[in-house]
PDB file of C-alpha atoms in Angstrom:
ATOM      1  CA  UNK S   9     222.499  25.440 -88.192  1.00  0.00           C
ATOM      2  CA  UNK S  10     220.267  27.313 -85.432  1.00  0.00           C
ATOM      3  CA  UNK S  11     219.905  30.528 -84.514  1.00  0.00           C
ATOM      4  CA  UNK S  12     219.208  31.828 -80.829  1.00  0.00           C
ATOM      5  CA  UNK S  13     218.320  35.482 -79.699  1.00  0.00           C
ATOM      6  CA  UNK S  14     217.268  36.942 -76.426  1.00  0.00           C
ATOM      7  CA  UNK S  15     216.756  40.315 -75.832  1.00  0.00           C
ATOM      8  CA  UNK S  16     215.751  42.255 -72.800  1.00  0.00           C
ATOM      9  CA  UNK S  17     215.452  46.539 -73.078  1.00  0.00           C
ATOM     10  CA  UNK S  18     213.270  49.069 -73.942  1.00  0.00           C
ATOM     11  CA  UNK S  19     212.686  48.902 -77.325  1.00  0.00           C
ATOM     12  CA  UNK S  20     210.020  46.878 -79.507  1.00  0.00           C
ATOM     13  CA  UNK S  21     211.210  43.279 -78.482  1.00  0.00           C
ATOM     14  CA  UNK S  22     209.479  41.839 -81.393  1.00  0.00           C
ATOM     15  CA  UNK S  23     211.201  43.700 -83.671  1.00  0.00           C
ATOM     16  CA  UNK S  24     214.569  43.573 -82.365  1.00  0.00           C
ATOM     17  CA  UNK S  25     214.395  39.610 -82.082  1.00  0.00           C
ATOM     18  CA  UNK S  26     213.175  39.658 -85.728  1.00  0.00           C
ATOM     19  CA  UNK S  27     215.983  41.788 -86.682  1.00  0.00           C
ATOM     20  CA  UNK S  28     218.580  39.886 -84.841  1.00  0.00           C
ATOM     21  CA  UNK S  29     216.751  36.839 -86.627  1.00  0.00           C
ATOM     22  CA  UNK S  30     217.070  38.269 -89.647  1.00  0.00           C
ATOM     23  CA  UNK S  31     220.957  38.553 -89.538  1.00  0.00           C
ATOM     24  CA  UNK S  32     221.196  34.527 -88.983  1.00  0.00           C
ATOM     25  CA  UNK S  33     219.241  34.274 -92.167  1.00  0.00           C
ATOM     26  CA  UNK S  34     222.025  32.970 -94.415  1.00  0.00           C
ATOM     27  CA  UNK S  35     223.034  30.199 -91.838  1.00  0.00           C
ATOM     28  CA  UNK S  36     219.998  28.687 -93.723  1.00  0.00           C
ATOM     29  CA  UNK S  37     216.815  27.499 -91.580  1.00  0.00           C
ATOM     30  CA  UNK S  38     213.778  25.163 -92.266  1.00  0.00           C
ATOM     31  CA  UNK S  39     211.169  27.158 -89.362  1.00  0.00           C
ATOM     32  CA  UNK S  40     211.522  29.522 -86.871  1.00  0.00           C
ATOM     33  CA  UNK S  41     209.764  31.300 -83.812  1.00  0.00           C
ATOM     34  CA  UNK S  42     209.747  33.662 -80.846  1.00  0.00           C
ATOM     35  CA  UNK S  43     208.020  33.980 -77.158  1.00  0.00           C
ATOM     36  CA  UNK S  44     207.816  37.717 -76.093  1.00  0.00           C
ATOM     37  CA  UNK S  45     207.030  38.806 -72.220  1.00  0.00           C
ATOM     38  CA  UNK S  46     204.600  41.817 -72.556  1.00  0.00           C
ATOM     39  CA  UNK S  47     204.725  41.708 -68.722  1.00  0.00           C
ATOM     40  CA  UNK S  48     200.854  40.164 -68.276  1.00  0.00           C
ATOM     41  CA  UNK S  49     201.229  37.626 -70.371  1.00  0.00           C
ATOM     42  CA  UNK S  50     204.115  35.603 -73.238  1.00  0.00           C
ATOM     43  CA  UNK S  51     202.982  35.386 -76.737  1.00  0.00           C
ATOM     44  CA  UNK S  52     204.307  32.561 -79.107  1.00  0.00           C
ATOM     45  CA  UNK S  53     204.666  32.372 -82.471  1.00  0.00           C
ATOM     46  CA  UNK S  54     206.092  29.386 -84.169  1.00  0.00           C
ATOM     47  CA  UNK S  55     205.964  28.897 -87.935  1.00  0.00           C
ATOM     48  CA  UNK S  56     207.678  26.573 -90.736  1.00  0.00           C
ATOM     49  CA  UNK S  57     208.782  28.255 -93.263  1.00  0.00           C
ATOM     50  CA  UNK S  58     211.381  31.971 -93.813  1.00  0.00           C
ATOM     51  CA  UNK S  59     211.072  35.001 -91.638  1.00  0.00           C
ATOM     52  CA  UNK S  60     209.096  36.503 -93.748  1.00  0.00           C
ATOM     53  CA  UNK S  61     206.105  33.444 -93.064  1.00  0.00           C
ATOM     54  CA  UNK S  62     206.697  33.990 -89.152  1.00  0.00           C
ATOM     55  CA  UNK S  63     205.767  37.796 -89.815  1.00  0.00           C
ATOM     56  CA  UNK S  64     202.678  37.440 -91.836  1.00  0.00           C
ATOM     57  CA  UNK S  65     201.865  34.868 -88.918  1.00  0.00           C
ATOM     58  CA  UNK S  66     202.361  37.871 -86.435  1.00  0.00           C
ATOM     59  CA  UNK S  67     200.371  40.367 -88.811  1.00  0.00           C
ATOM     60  CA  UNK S  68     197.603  38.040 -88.658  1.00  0.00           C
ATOM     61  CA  UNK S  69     197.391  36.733 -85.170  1.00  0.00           C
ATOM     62  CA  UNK S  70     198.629  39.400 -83.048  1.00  0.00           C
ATOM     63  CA  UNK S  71     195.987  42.102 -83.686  1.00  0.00           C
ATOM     64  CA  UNK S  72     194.701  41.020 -79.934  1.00  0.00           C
ATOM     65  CA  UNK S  73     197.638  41.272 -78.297  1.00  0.00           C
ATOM     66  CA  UNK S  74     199.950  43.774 -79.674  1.00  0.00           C
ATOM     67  CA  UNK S  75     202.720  43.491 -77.624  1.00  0.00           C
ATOM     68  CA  UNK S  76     203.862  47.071 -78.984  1.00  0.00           C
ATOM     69  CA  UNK S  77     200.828  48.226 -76.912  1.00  0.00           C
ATOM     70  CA  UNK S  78     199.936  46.385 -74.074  1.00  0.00           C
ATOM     71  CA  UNK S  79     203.597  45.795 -72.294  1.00  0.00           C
ATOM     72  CA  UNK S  80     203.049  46.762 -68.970  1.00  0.00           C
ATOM     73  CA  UNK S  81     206.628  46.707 -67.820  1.00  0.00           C
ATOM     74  CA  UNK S  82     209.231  49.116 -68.827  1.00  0.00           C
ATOM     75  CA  UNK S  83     211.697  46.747 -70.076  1.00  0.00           C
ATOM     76  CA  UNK S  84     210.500  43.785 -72.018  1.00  0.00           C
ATOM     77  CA  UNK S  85     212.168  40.396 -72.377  1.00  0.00           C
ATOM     78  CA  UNK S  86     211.982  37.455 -75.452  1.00  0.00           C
ATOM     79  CA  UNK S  87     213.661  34.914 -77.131  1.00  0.00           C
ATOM     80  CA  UNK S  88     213.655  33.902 -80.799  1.00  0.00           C
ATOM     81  CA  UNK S  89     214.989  30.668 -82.925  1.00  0.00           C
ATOM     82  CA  UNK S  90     215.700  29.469 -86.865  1.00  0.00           C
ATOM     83  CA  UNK S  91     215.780  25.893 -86.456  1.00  0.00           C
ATOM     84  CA  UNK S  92     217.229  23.533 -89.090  1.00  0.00           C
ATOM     85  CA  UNK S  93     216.033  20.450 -88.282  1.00  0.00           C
ATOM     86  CA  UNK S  94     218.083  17.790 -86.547  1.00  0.00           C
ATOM     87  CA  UNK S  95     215.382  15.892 -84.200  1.00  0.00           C
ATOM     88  CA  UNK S  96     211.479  15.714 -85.323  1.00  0.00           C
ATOM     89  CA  UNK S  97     210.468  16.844 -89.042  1.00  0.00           C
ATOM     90  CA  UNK S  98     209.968  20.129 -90.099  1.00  0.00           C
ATOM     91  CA  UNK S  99     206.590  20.914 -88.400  1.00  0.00           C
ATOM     92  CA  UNK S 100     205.401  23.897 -86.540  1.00  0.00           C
ATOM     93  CA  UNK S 101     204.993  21.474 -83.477  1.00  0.00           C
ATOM     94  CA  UNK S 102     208.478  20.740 -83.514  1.00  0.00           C
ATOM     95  CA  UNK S 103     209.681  24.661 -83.898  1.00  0.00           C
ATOM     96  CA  UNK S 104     210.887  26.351 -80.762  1.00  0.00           C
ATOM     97  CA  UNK S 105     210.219  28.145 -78.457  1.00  0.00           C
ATOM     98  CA  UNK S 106     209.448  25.188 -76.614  1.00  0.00           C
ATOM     99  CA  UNK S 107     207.173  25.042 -72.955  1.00  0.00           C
ATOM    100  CA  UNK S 108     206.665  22.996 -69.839  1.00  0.00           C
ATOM    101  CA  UNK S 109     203.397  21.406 -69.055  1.00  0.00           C
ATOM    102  CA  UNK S 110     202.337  24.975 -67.633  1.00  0.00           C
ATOM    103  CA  UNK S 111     203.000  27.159 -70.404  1.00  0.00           C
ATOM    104  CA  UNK S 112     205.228  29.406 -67.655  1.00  0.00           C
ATOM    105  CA  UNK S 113     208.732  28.187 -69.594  1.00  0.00           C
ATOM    106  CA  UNK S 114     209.683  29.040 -72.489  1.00  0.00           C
ATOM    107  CA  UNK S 115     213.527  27.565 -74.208  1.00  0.00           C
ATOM    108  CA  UNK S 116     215.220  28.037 -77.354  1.00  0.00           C
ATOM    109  CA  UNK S 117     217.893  25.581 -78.045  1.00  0.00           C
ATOM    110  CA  UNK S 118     221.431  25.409 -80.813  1.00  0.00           C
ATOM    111  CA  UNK S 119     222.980  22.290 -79.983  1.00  0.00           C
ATOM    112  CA  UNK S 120     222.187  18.983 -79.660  1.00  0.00           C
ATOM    113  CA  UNK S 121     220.965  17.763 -76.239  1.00  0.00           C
ATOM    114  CA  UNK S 122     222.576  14.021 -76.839  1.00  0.00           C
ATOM    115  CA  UNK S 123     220.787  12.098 -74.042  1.00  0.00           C
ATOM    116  CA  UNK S 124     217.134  13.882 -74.702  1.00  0.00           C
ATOM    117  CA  UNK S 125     215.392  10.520 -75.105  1.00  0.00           C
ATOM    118  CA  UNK S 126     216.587   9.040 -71.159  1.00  0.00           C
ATOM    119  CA  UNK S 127     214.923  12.906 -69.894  1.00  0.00           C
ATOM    120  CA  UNK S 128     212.286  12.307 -72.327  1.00  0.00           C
ATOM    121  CA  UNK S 129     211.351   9.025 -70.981  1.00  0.00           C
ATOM    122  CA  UNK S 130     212.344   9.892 -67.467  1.00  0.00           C
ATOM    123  CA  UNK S 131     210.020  12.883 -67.370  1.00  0.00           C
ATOM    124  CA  UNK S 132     207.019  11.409 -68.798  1.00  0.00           C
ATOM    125  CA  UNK S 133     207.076   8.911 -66.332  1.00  0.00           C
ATOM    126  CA  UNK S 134     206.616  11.890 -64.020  1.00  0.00           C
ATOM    127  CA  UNK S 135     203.474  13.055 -66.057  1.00  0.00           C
ATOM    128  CA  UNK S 136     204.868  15.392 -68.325  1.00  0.00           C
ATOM    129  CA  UNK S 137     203.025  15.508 -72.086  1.00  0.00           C
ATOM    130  CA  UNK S 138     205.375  16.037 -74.905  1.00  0.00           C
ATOM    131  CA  UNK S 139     204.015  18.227 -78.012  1.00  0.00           C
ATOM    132  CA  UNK S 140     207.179  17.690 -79.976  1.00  0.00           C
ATOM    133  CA  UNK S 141     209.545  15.373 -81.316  1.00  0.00           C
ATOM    134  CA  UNK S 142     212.475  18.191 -80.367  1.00  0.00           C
ATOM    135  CA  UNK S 143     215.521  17.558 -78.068  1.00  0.00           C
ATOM    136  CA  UNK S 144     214.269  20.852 -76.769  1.00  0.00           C
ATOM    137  CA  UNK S 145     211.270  20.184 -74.969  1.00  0.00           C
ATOM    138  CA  UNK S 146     212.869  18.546 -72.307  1.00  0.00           C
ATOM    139  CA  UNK S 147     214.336  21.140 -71.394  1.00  0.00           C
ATOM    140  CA  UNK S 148     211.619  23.291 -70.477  1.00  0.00           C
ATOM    141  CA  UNK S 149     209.699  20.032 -68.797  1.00  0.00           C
ATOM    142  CA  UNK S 150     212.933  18.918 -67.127  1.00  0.00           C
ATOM    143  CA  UNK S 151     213.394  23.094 -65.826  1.00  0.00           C
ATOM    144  CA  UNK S 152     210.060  22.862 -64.598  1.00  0.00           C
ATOM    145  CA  UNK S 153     210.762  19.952 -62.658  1.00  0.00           C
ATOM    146  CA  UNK S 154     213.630  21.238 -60.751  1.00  0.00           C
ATOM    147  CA  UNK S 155     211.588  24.178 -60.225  1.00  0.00           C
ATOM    148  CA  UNK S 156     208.989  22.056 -57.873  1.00  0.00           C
ATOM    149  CA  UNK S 157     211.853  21.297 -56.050  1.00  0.00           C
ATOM    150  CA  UNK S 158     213.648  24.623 -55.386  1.00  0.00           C
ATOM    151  CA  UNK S 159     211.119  27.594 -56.304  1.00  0.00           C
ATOM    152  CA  UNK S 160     214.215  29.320 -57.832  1.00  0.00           C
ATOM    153  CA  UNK S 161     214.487  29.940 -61.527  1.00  0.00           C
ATOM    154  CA  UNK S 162     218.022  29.859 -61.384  1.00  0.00           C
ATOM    155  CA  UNK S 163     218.982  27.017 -59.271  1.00  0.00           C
ATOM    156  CA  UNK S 164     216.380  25.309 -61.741  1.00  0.00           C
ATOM    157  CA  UNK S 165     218.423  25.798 -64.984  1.00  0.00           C
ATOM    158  CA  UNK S 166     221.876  25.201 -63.438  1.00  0.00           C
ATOM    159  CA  UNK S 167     220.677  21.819 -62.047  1.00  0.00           C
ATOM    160  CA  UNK S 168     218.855  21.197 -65.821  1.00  0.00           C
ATOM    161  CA  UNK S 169     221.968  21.790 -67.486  1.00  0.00           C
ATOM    162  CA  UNK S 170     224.216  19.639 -65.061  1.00  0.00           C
ATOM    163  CA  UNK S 171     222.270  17.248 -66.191  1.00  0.00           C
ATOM    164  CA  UNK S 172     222.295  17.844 -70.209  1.00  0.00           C
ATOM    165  CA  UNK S 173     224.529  15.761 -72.405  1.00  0.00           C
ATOM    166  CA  UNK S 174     225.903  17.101 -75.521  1.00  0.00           C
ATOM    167  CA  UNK S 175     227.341  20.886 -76.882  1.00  0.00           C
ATOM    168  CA  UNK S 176     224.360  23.318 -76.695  1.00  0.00           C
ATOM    169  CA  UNK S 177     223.588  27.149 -75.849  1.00  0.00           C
ATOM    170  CA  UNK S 178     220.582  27.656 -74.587  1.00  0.00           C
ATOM    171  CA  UNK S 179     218.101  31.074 -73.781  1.00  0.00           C
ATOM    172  CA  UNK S 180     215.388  30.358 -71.078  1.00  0.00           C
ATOM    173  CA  UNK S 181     211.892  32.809 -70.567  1.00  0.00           C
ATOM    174  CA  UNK S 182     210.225  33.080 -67.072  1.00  0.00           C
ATOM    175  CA  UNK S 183     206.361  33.810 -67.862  1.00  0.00           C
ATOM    176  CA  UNK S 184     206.648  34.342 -63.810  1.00  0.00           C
ATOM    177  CA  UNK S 185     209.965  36.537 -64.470  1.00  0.00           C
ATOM    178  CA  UNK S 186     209.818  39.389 -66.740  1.00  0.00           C
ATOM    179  CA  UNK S 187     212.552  40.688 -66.481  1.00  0.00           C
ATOM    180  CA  UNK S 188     215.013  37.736 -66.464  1.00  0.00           C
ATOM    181  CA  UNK S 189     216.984  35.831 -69.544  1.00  0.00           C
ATOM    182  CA  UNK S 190     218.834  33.005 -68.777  1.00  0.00           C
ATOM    183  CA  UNK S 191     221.383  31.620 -70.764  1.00  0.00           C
ATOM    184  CA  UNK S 192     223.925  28.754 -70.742  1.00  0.00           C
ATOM    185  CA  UNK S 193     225.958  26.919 -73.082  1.00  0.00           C
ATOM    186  CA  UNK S 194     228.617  23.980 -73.202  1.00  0.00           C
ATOM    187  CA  UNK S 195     230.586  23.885 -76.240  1.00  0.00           C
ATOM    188  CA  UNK S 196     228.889  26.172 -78.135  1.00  0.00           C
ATOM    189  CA  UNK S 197     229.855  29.381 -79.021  1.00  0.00           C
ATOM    190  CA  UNK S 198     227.222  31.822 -77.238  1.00  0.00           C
ATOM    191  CA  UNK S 199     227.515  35.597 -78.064  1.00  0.00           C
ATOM    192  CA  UNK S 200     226.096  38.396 -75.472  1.00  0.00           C
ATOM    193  CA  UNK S 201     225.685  41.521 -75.854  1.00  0.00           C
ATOM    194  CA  UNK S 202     224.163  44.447 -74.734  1.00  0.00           C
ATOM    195  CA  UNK S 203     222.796  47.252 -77.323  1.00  0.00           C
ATOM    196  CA  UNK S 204     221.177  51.168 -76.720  1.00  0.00           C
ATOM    197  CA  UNK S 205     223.867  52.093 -73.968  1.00  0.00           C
ATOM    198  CA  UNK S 206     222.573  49.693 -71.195  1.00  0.00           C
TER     199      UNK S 206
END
């Protein structure tokens, strides 16, 4: 079974999304990754394999970017996944977070998105380039979509989901909106919360 996580606050986001990771550990997982909004820019990391492979990932390739040091915005945003494969084999292309075409959405998915081969087939006909094999990605492709259309991140995700098929919760990342979350679910049990008094 999946695990989702979004967190937006003050603290380390990394670290709190790999904490809150790290309690949906015994659901059992095959990969899992995270997106994190430093407030310039959103760094991925997506990795098969435990936690403990998607932080030696971060170790190694976040030296650059240390989103511990270079947030420029007081309150950070991200959103983190296990994945236990249901669409796609277990490959780092097919781990989540998932993006559009322009790398400016960013989705984690639990669920099953039942009718993701019509929006797969739908969308590329529109141009979009799948990396994945994932009912996932189009989500973010068919987000970006209605967000030509309306130029309003939420209006985007409520028309998206209207038009979803299947019991899912999902978290959505704005690169363009750091401080903004989205969630939505249908028939899946979606838990928020908020943590350090806010």
């Amino acid at each position: 079974m999946c695990g989702i996580i979004g967190y937006i606050g003050p603290r380390q986001v990394h670290d709190v999304l790999l904490e809150g990771l790290s309690r949906l550990e015994y659901r059992g997982y095959d990969s899992a990754g995270l997106a994190v909004h430093t407030g310039d820019e959103v760094l991925t990391e997506r990795t098969v394999g435990n936690l403990a492979v998607l932080r030696r990932a971060m170790s190694a390739g976040w030296a650059a970017h240390d989103a511990t040091t270079t947030s420029t915005v007081d309150v950070a945003a991200g959103i983190a996944h296990t994945r236990w494969a249901t669409h796609g084999g277990v490959t780092e292309a097919n781990t989540h977070p998932h993006t559009d075409c322009g790398d400016r959405i960013h989705v984690v998915l639990n669920g099953i998105i039942e009718n993701h081969q019509e929006l797969r087939a739908r969308l590329a006909d529109d141009g979009c380039a799948f990396t994945s094999e994932t009912d996932a990605e189009p989500i973010a492709h068919l987000i970006e979509h209605h967000l030509r259309a309306v130029d309003d991140l939420h209006e985007a995700v409520r028309r998206t989901v209207l038009e979803l098929e299947g019991h899912f919760a999902i978290v959505v990342l704005d690169r363009d909106e750091p401080h903004t979350l989205i969630a939505a679910r249908r028939d899946c049990p979606l838990v928020v919360g908020l943590g350090d008094g806010e």
